[in-house]
Coordinates of C-alpha atoms and ligand atoms in Angstrom, one line a residue:
M70 CA -38.3 22.7 -0.4
T71 CA -38.0 25.5 2.1
T72 CA -39.1 28.9 0.9
T73 CA -37.4 30.9 3.7
P74 CA -34.6 33.0 2.3
F75 CA -31.2 32.0 3.4
P76 CA -30.0 33.9 6.5
P77 CA -27.2 36.2 5.1
E78 CA -24.8 35.5 7.9
L79 CA -25.2 31.7 7.5
L80 CA -24.8 32.1 3.7
R81 CA -21.6 34.1 4.2
D82 CA -20.1 31.6 6.7
V83 CA -20.9 28.7 4.4
E84 CA -19.3 30.3 1.4
K85 CA -16.1 30.6 3.4
R86 CA -15.9 26.8 4.0
R87 CA -13.7 24.5 2.1
T88 CA -13.9 20.8 3.1
F89 CA -11.5 18.4 1.4
A90 CA -9.3 15.3 1.7
I91 CA -6.0 14.3 0.3
I92 CA -5.9 11.1 -1.8
S93 CA -2.7 9.3 -2.6
H94 CA -0.8 6.0 -2.5
P95 CA 1.3 5.5 0.6
D96 CA 4.6 7.4 0.4
A97 CA 3.6 9.8 -2.3
G98 CA 3.8 12.6 0.2
K99 CA 0.4 13.1 1.8
T100 CA 1.7 13.5 5.4
T101 CA 4.3 16.0 4.2
L102 CA 1.8 18.0 2.3
T103 CA -0.7 17.9 5.2
E104 CA 2.0 19.3 7.4
K105 CA 2.9 22.1 5.1
L106 CA -0.8 23.0 4.6
L107 CA -1.2 23.2 8.3
L108 CA 1.9 25.4 8.6
F109 CA 0.5 27.8 6.1
G110 CA -2.7 27.9 8.0
G111 CA -0.8 28.5 11.3
A112 CA -2.5 25.5 12.8
I113 CA 0.9 24.0 13.8
Q114 CA 4.0 25.9 14.6
L115 CA 6.4 23.0 14.6
A116 CA 7.4 21.2 11.5
G117 CA 7.5 17.5 12.1
T118 CA 4.4 17.3 14.2
V119 CA 2.3 15.3 11.8
K120 CA 5.3 13.4 10.7
A121 CA 6.2 12.4 14.3
R122 CA 2.7 11.0 14.7
K123 CA 3.0 9.0 11.6
S124 CA 6.3 7.4 12.7
A125 CA 4.6 6.5 16.0
R126 CA 1.9 4.8 14.0
H127 CA 4.4 2.7 12.2
A128 CA 6.7 1.8 15.0
T129 CA 4.9 -1.3 16.3
S130 CA 1.9 -3.5 15.8
D131 CA 1.4 -4.3 19.5
W132 CA -2.3 -3.9 20.4
M133 CA -1.9 -1.3 23.1
E134 CA 0.0 0.6 20.6
V135 CA -2.7 0.2 18.0
E136 CA -5.2 1.7 20.6
K137 CA -2.8 4.5 21.2
Q138 CA -2.2 5.1 17.5
R139 CA -5.9 5.1 16.9
G140 CA -6.2 7.7 19.5
I141 CA -3.6 9.7 17.7
S142 CA -5.3 9.2 14.4
V143 CA -8.5 10.5 15.8
T144 CA -6.9 13.8 16.7
S145 CA -5.7 14.1 13.2
S146 CA -9.0 12.8 11.7
V147 CA -10.2 16.4 11.0
M148 CA -7.9 19.3 10.9
Q149 CA -9.5 22.8 10.7
F150 CA -7.5 25.9 9.9
E151 CA -7.9 29.4 8.6
Y152 CA -6.4 30.6 5.4
Q153 CA -7.1 34.0 3.8
G154 CA -10.4 34.5 5.5
H155 CA -11.5 31.0 4.8
T156 CA -12.1 28.1 7.2
I157 CA -10.6 25.0 5.8
N158 CA -11.5 21.5 6.9
L159 CA -8.9 18.8 6.0
L160 CA -10.2 15.3 6.5
D161 CA -7.6 12.6 7.0
T162 CA -7.8 9.5 4.7
P163 CA -5.9 6.8 6.7
G164 CA -3.6 5.2 4.1
H165 CA -0.9 2.8 5.4
E166 CA -1.7 -0.1 7.8
D167 CA -4.8 1.8 8.9
F168 CA -6.3 1.9 5.4
S169 CA -10.0 0.8 5.9
E170 CA -13.5 1.3 4.7
D171 CA -13.4 4.6 6.6
T172 CA -10.8 5.8 4.1
Y173 CA -13.4 5.5 1.4
R174 CA -16.2 6.8 3.5
V175 CA -14.4 10.0 4.4
L176 CA -14.5 10.9 0.8
T177 CA -18.4 11.0 0.9
A178 CA -18.1 13.9 3.4
V179 CA -15.8 16.2 1.4
D180 CA -16.5 18.7 -1.4
A181 CA -13.1 18.4 -3.1
A182 CA -10.0 16.3 -3.0
V183 CA -6.3 16.9 -3.6
M184 CA -4.6 14.0 -5.4
V185 CA -0.9 13.6 -4.7
I186 CA 1.1 11.7 -7.3
D187 CA 4.7 10.7 -6.8
A188 CA 6.3 12.0 -10.0
A189 CA 8.8 9.1 -10.0
K190 CA 6.0 6.5 -9.7
G191 CA 3.0 7.9 -11.5
V192 CA -0.5 6.6 -10.8
E193 CA -0.5 3.9 -8.1
A194 CA -3.0 1.3 -6.9
Q195 CA -4.5 3.1 -3.9
T196 CA -4.9 6.3 -5.9
I197 CA -7.0 4.5 -8.5
K198 CA -9.3 3.1 -5.8
L199 CA -9.7 6.4 -4.0
L200 CA -10.3 8.3 -7.2
N201 CA -13.0 5.9 -8.2
V202 CA -14.7 6.7 -4.9
C203 CA -14.5 10.4 -5.6
R204 CA -16.0 9.7 -9.0
M205 CA -19.2 8.4 -7.4
R206 CA -20.1 12.0 -6.5
N207 CA -18.1 13.7 -9.2
T208 CA -15.9 15.3 -6.6
P209 CA -13.6 18.0 -8.0
I210 CA -10.0 16.9 -7.9
I211 CA -6.9 19.1 -7.7
T212 CA -3.7 17.3 -8.7
F213 CA -0.3 17.8 -7.1
V214 CA 2.6 16.1 -8.8
N215 CA 5.2 15.8 -6.0
K216 CA 8.9 15.2 -5.6
L217 CA 10.1 17.2 -8.6
D218 CA 13.4 17.7 -6.7
R219 CA 14.1 14.1 -7.5
E220 CA 14.9 12.4 -10.8
V221 CA 11.3 11.8 -12.0
R222 CA 9.4 10.9 -15.0
E223 CA 8.7 13.2 -17.9
P224 CA 5.7 15.5 -17.1
F225 CA 3.9 14.8 -20.4
D226 CA 4.2 11.1 -19.7
L227 CA 2.7 11.5 -16.2
L228 CA -0.2 13.5 -17.6
A229 CA -0.9 10.9 -20.2
E230 CA -0.9 8.2 -17.5
I231 CA -3.3 10.2 -15.3
E232 CA -5.6 10.8 -18.2
G233 CA -5.4 7.2 -19.4
V234 CA -5.7 5.3 -16.1
L235 CA -7.9 7.7 -14.2
K236 CA -10.0 8.9 -17.1
I237 CA -9.9 12.5 -16.1
T238 CA -8.7 15.4 -18.3
C239 CA -5.6 17.2 -17.1
A240 CA -5.2 20.9 -17.4
P241 CA -1.7 21.8 -16.3
V242 CA -1.6 25.1 -14.3
T243 CA 2.0 25.0 -13.4
W244 CA 4.8 23.3 -15.3
P245 CA 8.3 22.3 -14.1
L246 CA 11.4 24.1 -15.1
G247 CA 14.0 21.3 -14.9
M248 CA 13.8 18.4 -12.4
G249 CA 15.9 16.5 -9.9
K250 CA 19.2 18.3 -9.1
A251 CA 18.3 20.8 -11.9
F252 CA 14.8 21.6 -10.6
R253 CA 14.6 25.4 -10.9
G254 CA 11.0 26.1 -10.3
V255 CA 7.7 26.1 -12.1
Y256 CA 6.1 28.2 -14.8
H257 CA 2.6 29.3 -14.0
L258 CA 0.7 28.9 -17.2
L259 CA -2.2 31.2 -16.2
Q260 CA -0.1 33.9 -14.6
K261 CA 2.6 33.6 -17.2
Q262 CA 5.4 33.8 -14.7
V263 CA 8.2 31.6 -13.3
L264 CA 8.3 30.9 -9.6
T265 CA 11.9 30.0 -8.8
F266 CA 13.0 27.2 -6.6
T267 CA 16.1 27.2 -4.5
P268 CA 16.9 23.8 -2.9
G269 CA 16.7 23.8 0.9
E270 CA 15.0 27.1 1.0
E271 CA 11.4 26.9 2.1
R272 CA 9.2 29.2 0.1
R273 CA 6.5 30.4 2.5
S274 CA 4.7 33.3 0.8
D275 CA 6.9 35.3 -1.6
G276 CA 9.3 33.3 -3.7
E277 CA 11.1 35.0 -6.5
I278 CA 8.9 35.6 -9.5
I279 CA 10.2 36.2 -13.1
K280 CA 7.5 37.5 -15.3
G281 CA 7.0 36.4 -19.0
L282 CA 8.3 33.2 -20.6
D283 CA 10.6 35.2 -23.0
N284 CA 12.1 37.2 -20.2
A285 CA 15.9 37.4 -20.9
E286 CA 16.6 36.9 -17.2
L287 CA 15.4 33.3 -17.6
D288 CA 18.0 32.8 -20.4
S289 CA 20.8 34.1 -18.2
R290 CA 19.7 32.3 -15.0
F291 CA 18.6 29.0 -16.4
P292 CA 20.4 28.6 -19.7
L293 CA 20.3 24.7 -19.6
E294 CA 16.6 24.4 -18.7
I295 CA 14.8 27.2 -20.3
G296 CA 14.8 25.9 -23.8
Q297 CA 13.0 22.7 -22.8
L298 CA 10.4 24.7 -20.8
R299 CA 9.6 27.0 -23.8
E300 CA 9.2 23.9 -26.0
D301 CA 7.0 22.3 -23.5
V302 CA 4.8 25.3 -23.1
E303 CA 4.3 25.5 -26.8
L304 CA 3.3 21.9 -26.8
I305 CA 0.9 22.4 -23.9
D306 CA -0.8 25.3 -25.7
G307 CA -1.4 23.1 -28.7
A308 CA -2.2 19.8 -26.9
S309 CA -3.7 20.4 -23.4
P310 CA -7.0 22.0 -22.8
P311 CA -7.1 25.2 -20.8
F312 CA -8.4 25.1 -17.3
E313 CA -12.2 25.3 -17.2
L314 CA -13.8 25.9 -13.9
D315 CA -17.1 24.2 -14.9
E316 CA -15.4 21.0 -16.0
F317 CA -13.3 21.0 -12.8
L318 CA -16.5 21.4 -10.7
A319 CA -18.1 18.5 -12.6
G320 CA -15.2 16.3 -11.8
Q321 CA -14.2 15.9 -15.4
Q322 CA -11.0 18.0 -15.5
T323 CA -8.3 18.3 -12.9
P324 CA -5.9 21.3 -12.7
V325 CA -2.4 20.0 -12.3
F326 CA 0.4 21.6 -10.2
F327 CA 4.0 20.4 -10.0
G328 CA 6.1 20.9 -6.9
S329 CA 8.0 19.5 -3.9
G330 CA 6.0 19.1 -0.7
I331 CA 9.1 18.6 1.4
N332 CA 10.5 21.8 0.2
N333 CA 7.2 23.6 0.6
F334 CA 7.3 24.4 -3.1
G335 CA 4.0 24.5 -4.9
V336 CA 2.0 24.0 -1.7
Q337 CA 0.7 27.6 -1.6
E338 CA -0.7 27.2 -5.1
I339 CA -2.7 24.2 -3.9
L340 CA -4.2 26.3 -1.1
Q341 CA -5.0 29.1 -3.5
A342 CA -6.7 26.7 -5.9
L343 CA -8.8 25.4 -3.0
I344 CA -9.9 28.8 -2.1
D345 CA -10.4 30.2 -5.7
W346 CA -11.7 27.1 -7.4
A347 CA -12.8 24.4 -5.0
P348 CA -16.5 24.6 -4.2
P349 CA -18.0 25.7 -0.9
P350 CA -20.2 23.1 0.8
Q351 CA -22.5 21.7 -1.8
P352 CA -26.2 20.9 -1.7
R353 CA -26.9 17.2 -0.8
I354 CA -29.6 14.9 -1.9
A355 CA -31.8 13.4 0.8
G356 CA -35.0 11.4 1.1
T357 CA -37.7 13.0 3.2
Q358 CA -41.1 11.8 4.4
P359 CA -43.7 12.6 3.3
E360 CA -42.4 14.8 0.4
G361 CA -39.9 12.5 -1.3
T362 CA -36.4 13.3 -2.4
R363 CA -35.1 16.8 -2.2
M364 CA -31.8 18.8 -2.3
V365 CA -30.8 20.2 1.1
Q366 CA -29.2 23.6 0.6
P367 CA -26.2 24.3 2.8
A368 CA -27.5 27.7 3.9
E369 CA -31.0 26.5 4.8
P370 CA -31.5 27.6 8.4
A371 CA -32.6 24.2 9.8
F372 CA -29.7 22.1 11.0
T373 CA -29.1 18.7 9.2
G374 CA -26.1 16.4 8.7
F375 CA -25.0 12.8 8.7
V376 CA -22.5 10.4 10.4
F377 CA -19.8 9.2 8.1
K378 CA -17.4 7.6 10.5
I379 CA -17.4 6.0 14.0
Q380 CA -14.3 5.8 16.1
A381 CA -14.6 3.5 19.1
N382 CA -12.6 3.2 22.3
M383 CA -10.2 5.9 21.5
D384 CA -9.4 6.2 25.1
P385 CA -9.3 2.8 26.8
K386 CA -10.3 4.5 30.1
H387 CA -13.6 5.8 28.6
R388 CA -15.4 3.2 26.5
D389 CA -17.0 6.0 24.4
R390 CA -17.4 6.4 20.7
I391 CA -17.1 9.4 18.6
A392 CA -19.4 9.8 15.6
F393 CA -17.9 12.0 13.0
F394 CA -20.7 14.1 11.6
R395 CA -20.7 16.3 8.6
I396 CA -23.0 19.3 8.9
C397 CA -25.0 19.8 5.7
S398 CA -27.2 22.8 6.6
G399 CA -28.0 25.2 9.4
R400 CA -25.8 26.0 12.4
Y401 CA -24.6 23.8 15.2
S402 CA -24.8 25.3 18.7
S403 CA -23.9 23.6 21.9
G404 CA -26.9 22.3 23.7
M405 CA -29.2 22.2 20.7
K406 CA -31.9 19.5 20.5
V407 CA -31.9 17.4 17.3
R408 CA -33.9 14.6 15.9
H409 CA -32.2 11.2 15.5
V410 CA -34.2 10.2 12.5
R411 CA -33.5 6.5 12.4
A412 CA -34.2 6.0 16.1
G413 CA -37.2 8.3 15.9
R414 CA -36.3 10.3 18.9
D415 CA -34.7 13.5 20.0
M416 CA -31.3 14.0 21.5
K417 CA -29.3 16.8 22.8
L418 CA -26.1 17.8 21.1
A419 CA -23.6 19.2 23.6
N420 CA -19.8 19.3 23.8
A421 CA -19.3 18.2 20.3
L422 CA -15.6 18.1 19.4
T423 CA -13.5 19.5 16.6
F424 CA -9.9 18.8 16.3
M425 CA -7.6 21.8 15.8
A426 CA -4.3 20.4 14.7
N427 CA -3.4 18.1 17.6
E428 CA -5.7 19.2 20.4
R429 CA -9.3 18.4 21.2
V430 CA -11.3 21.6 21.7
I431 CA -15.0 22.1 22.4
M432 CA -16.8 23.3 19.3
E433 CA -18.8 26.4 19.8
D434 CA -20.2 26.9 16.4
G435 CA -20.4 25.0 13.1
V436 CA -22.0 25.4 9.7
A437 CA -22.3 23.3 6.5
G438 CA -18.9 21.7 5.6
D439 CA -17.7 21.6 9.2
I440 CA -17.2 18.3 10.9
I441 CA -18.2 17.7 14.5
G442 CA -17.4 14.8 16.7
I443 CA -20.3 13.6 18.8
H444 CA -19.7 11.4 21.9
N445 CA -22.1 8.5 22.2
H446 CA -22.4 5.0 23.4
G447 CA -23.4 3.2 20.3
Q448 CA -26.7 5.1 19.5
L449 CA -25.2 6.6 16.3
Q450 CA -24.3 4.5 13.2
I451 CA -22.7 5.4 9.9
G452 CA -25.3 6.9 7.6
D453 CA -27.5 8.3 10.5
T454 CA -29.0 11.7 9.8
L455 CA -29.7 14.2 12.6
S456 CA -32.1 17.1 11.8
E457 CA -33.9 19.9 13.6
G458 CA -37.2 17.9 13.3
E459 CA -37.5 17.0 9.7
N460 CA -37.9 13.3 8.8
I461 CA -35.0 13.2 6.5
G462 CA -32.2 10.7 5.4
F463 CA -29.1 11.7 3.4
K464 CA -28.1 9.5 0.5
G465 CA -24.7 8.7 -0.8
I466 CA -23.0 7.2 2.3
P467 CA -22.4 3.7 1.1
Y468 CA -21.0 0.4 2.3
F469 CA -18.2 -0.5 -0.1
S470 CA -17.6 -4.0 -1.4
P471 CA -14.9 -5.6 0.8
E472 CA -11.6 -6.6 -0.6
L473 CA -10.5 -9.0 2.1
F474 CA -12.5 -11.8 3.7
R475 CA -12.2 -13.9 6.8
A476 CA -14.4 -16.7 8.2
A477 CA -15.1 -16.3 11.9
R478 CA -14.6 -19.4 14.1
L479 CA -15.1 -19.6 17.9
R480 CA -12.6 -21.1 20.2
D481 CA -15.5 -21.8 22.6
P482 CA -18.5 -23.0 20.7
L483 CA -20.8 -22.1 23.6
K484 CA -20.2 -18.4 22.8
S485 CA -21.9 -18.4 19.5
K486 CA -24.8 -16.1 20.7
Q487 CA -22.3 -13.5 21.9
L488 CA -20.3 -13.8 18.7
Q489 CA -23.5 -13.2 16.7
K490 CA -24.4 -10.2 18.8
G491 CA -20.9 -8.7 18.8
L492 CA -20.6 -9.0 15.0
Q493 CA -24.1 -7.6 14.5
E494 CA -23.3 -4.6 16.5
L495 CA -19.8 -4.0 15.2
G496 CA -21.2 -4.5 11.7
E497 CA -24.0 -1.9 12.3
E498 CA -21.4 0.5 13.6
G499 CA -19.5 0.1 10.4
A500 CA -16.3 -1.4 11.9
I501 CA -16.5 -4.4 9.6
Q502 CA -18.9 -5.9 7.2
V503 CA -20.6 -9.1 8.3
F504 CA -22.2 -11.7 6.0
E505 CA -24.1 -14.8 7.0
L506 CA -23.8 -17.8 4.8
E507 CA -26.1 -20.7 4.3
G508 CA -25.8 -22.8 7.4
G509 CA -25.2 -19.9 9.6
Q510 CA -21.5 -19.4 9.1
M511 CA -20.3 -15.8 9.7
L512 CA -18.1 -14.2 7.2
L513 CA -16.3 -10.9 7.7
G514 CA -15.4 -8.4 5.0
A515 CA -13.0 -5.5 5.2
V516 CA -11.0 -3.1 3.0
G517 CA -7.9 -3.1 5.3
V518 CA -6.4 -5.7 7.6
L519 CA -6.4 -3.5 10.6
Q520 CA -10.2 -3.8 10.6
F521 CA -9.9 -7.5 11.4
E522 CA -7.4 -6.8 14.2
I523 CA -9.7 -4.2 15.8
V524 CA -12.7 -6.4 15.5
A525 CA -10.9 -9.4 17.1
Q526 CA -9.8 -7.2 20.0
R527 CA -13.2 -5.5 20.5
L528 CA -14.9 -8.9 20.5
K529 CA -12.6 -10.0 23.3
D530 CA -12.9 -6.8 25.3
E531 CA -16.5 -5.9 24.8
Y532 CA -18.2 -9.2 24.2
K533 CA -15.8 -11.6 25.9
V534 CA -15.6 -13.7 22.8
D535 CA -12.4 -15.3 21.6
A536 CA -12.8 -15.8 17.9
I537 CA -10.3 -16.9 15.2
F538 CA -10.4 -15.4 11.8
E539 CA -9.4 -17.8 9.0
P540 CA -8.7 -16.9 5.4
A541 CA -11.8 -17.3 3.2
D542 CA -11.6 -18.1 -0.5
I543 CA -13.6 -15.1 -1.6
H544 CA -12.5 -12.4 -4.0
T545 CA -15.3 -9.8 -3.7
A546 CA -18.9 -9.3 -2.8
R547 CA -21.7 -7.8 -4.8
W548 CA -25.1 -6.7 -3.6
L549 CA -27.9 -8.1 -5.7
T550 CA -31.2 -6.8 -7.0
F551 CA -33.6 -8.9 -9.0
P552 CA -36.2 -7.8 -11.6
D553 CA -38.8 -10.2 -10.3
D554 CA -39.4 -13.0 -7.8
V555 CA -39.0 -15.8 -10.4
T556 CA -35.6 -14.6 -11.4
R557 CA -34.6 -14.3 -7.7
R558 CA -35.8 -17.8 -6.9
N559 CA -34.0 -19.3 -9.9
F560 CA -30.8 -17.5 -9.1
E561 CA -31.0 -18.5 -5.4
R562 CA -31.4 -22.1 -6.4
E563 CA -28.5 -22.2 -8.8
Q564 CA -26.1 -20.0 -6.9
A565 CA -26.9 -21.2 -3.3
L566 CA -23.3 -21.9 -2.5
R567 CA -22.1 -18.4 -3.4
L568 CA -24.9 -16.5 -1.7
G569 CA -25.0 -14.8 1.7
K570 CA -26.9 -12.1 3.5
D571 CA -25.5 -8.8 4.8
I572 CA -26.3 -7.4 8.2
D573 CA -29.7 -6.1 7.1
G574 CA -30.7 -9.3 5.3
N575 CA -29.9 -8.1 1.8
P576 CA -28.7 -10.8 -0.7
V577 CA -25.1 -10.8 -1.6
Y578 CA -23.1 -12.7 -4.2
L579 CA -19.7 -13.8 -2.9
A580 CA -17.5 -14.3 -5.9
S581 CA -14.5 -16.7 -5.7
S582 CA -12.6 -14.7 -8.4
R583 CA -13.1 -11.8 -10.8
Y584 CA -13.6 -14.4 -13.5
N585 CA -16.3 -16.1 -11.5
L586 CA -18.1 -12.7 -11.0
E587 CA -17.9 -11.9 -14.7
V588 CA -19.2 -15.3 -15.8
T589 CA -22.1 -15.2 -13.4
A590 CA -23.0 -11.6 -14.3
E591 CA -23.0 -12.6 -18.0
K592 CA -25.2 -15.6 -17.4
W593 CA -27.7 -13.5 -15.4
P594 CA -28.0 -10.3 -17.3
K595 CA -31.3 -9.3 -15.6
V596 CA -29.7 -9.5 -12.1
T597 CA -27.9 -6.3 -11.1
F598 CA -24.6 -6.7 -9.2
H599 CA -23.9 -3.6 -7.1
A600 CA -20.4 -2.8 -5.8
T601 CA -21.8 -0.5 -3.0
R602 CA -24.9 -0.3 -1.0
E603 CA -26.5 2.6 0.8
H604 CA -26.7 2.6 4.6
G605 CA -30.1 1.4 5.8
Q606 CA -32.1 4.5 6.7
V607 CA -32.5 6.3 3.4
L608 CA -36.1 7.5 3.2
A609 CA -38.1 7.8 0.0
Ligands
G4P375 P1 2.6 9.6 2.8 O1 2.0 10.3 3.9 O2 1.9 9.8 1.5 O3 2.9 8.2 3.0 O4 4.1 10.2 2.5 P2 5.0 11.1 3.3 O5 4.6 12.5 3.4 O6 5.3 10.4 4.6 O7 6.3 11.0 2.4 C1 6.9 9.8 2.1 C2 8.4 10.0 1.8 O8 8.6 10.9 0.8 C3 9.1 10.6 3.0 O9 10.4 10.1 3.1 C4 9.1 12.1 2.7 O10 10.1 12.8 3.3 C5 9.4 12.0 1.2 N1 8.9 13.2 0.5 C6 7.7 13.8 0.6 N2 7.7 14.9 -0.3 C7 8.9 14.9 -0.9 C8 9.4 15.8 -1.9 O11 8.8 16.7 -2.3 N3 10.7 15.4 -2.3 C9 11.4 14.4 -1.8 N4 12.6 14.2 -2.3 N5 10.9 13.6 -0.9 C10 9.6 13.8 -0.5 P3 10.9 9.1 4.1 O12 12.3 8.7 3.8 O13 9.9 7.9 4.2 O14 10.8 9.8 5.4 P4 11.7 10.9 6.0 O15 12.8 10.1 6.6 O16 12.2 11.8 4.9 O17 10.9 11.6 7.0

């Protein structure tokens, strides 16, 4: 642990950072909310910019278009903007066809998340998956219940569903006054005032405020809706816990805001919550040699950070890759020399990128919480740590158990060496997960189907291998650890047909169904079945 006091300027800059992602099910309103947040931050002037990109993404599945859209999705991978003296980094979580393991991994690089729930639909499948990933690090969650301008479900019903399904306590901060055509605004439970909503009118900074729940003005303006609101608030006071910052920071309680993203209503409250409540960059645990595990403090002067995402071939003309790198301590400056810990050598960091709204710009300066994009030709892998000399490896950047599987078969059997090499490299890069079965068959695992498309195309372009991916009858994968060698050998003998090895040679159980996994786990209580695995280079 360093004993140097934190440099005051660095400490001040770190405290001003907020790094977060939006988690939601497709169509809940993530793109719309992103756009409104950027508008508030002045990062984009034109409404519709983010939206237009999204439509371009959906227009076609032709490969060149996929390349193009991936280029586009890179520029929106990280959006940095200023708000009230704070620097906010919004990390994109690709959610439609481009849903992939990256979507999960992005969540390992944020300090908070905003969960968008469609108030007509409630908690949906992808939200559950993404929240479970946030839970691995107890990431604080702010909840935005969206689309109150539509006929939606009862707010109490929605909160009960969030609490029941997601196992997180809800502390409502705003509460709707009416809904659908009769949506009149929200009551701020902490400020004890109503913020009024006028359909079609975008509330930018100062909407109309009516103070006090028993204010007679509310009775005259909203005679049909105010009674219900007063009843609800009484119920909330009795039934819902008040907002507790500590519980929010521990990931146990989520403040809930109601609004309508498309009408820009409730968006500013989300930004305010990010600034007032969401944490600045947090200390991170890392293995070091020779000292063992330690917490890296964000305002430590020495630069450290890790790669959480690799984007390849963004521009077909330049076969480069961008490693997305989260700074965990110190300060980035262009031209600095850093240690690539896994490779055991030094490299120069120059011309790192950040992505201001939709342009690439050269990053001049960055501190903990900021994301930089580092050009490289395959030297950097997911999970790699760079430091200013220290032999250190950050933990908590996992591989996630794939949800989709394909068996790889070659059209030209003479190319099997190239296939092996290609899959090994693409697997190491994190584009796809690769398992080898008994007998040498290669199995691919992904979280989203686009991953298979990209890998097929990259095998063709970069390795000149024409491979066919066939459906494989596998439900999920679990990494295995054994208490002793005897158990391992017995397990291997009995389960040979369901065993494989991952890219680093770790044993993996490939379950044919959930039932199969449950039965096997029950039969082998001493064997541990892990749904994630750390990237390789963790030290200590
Ligand atoms: P996503 O990124 O989570 O997939 O969602 P997105 O923002 O694209 O929103 C999905 C749809 O929901 C869009 O409609 C969007 O306009 C609509 N929407 C978002 N927020 C609100 C809201 O507060 N109220 C209402 N009524 N609708 C909302 P679409 O028909 O798919 O697109 P568009 O034709 O409106 O652009």
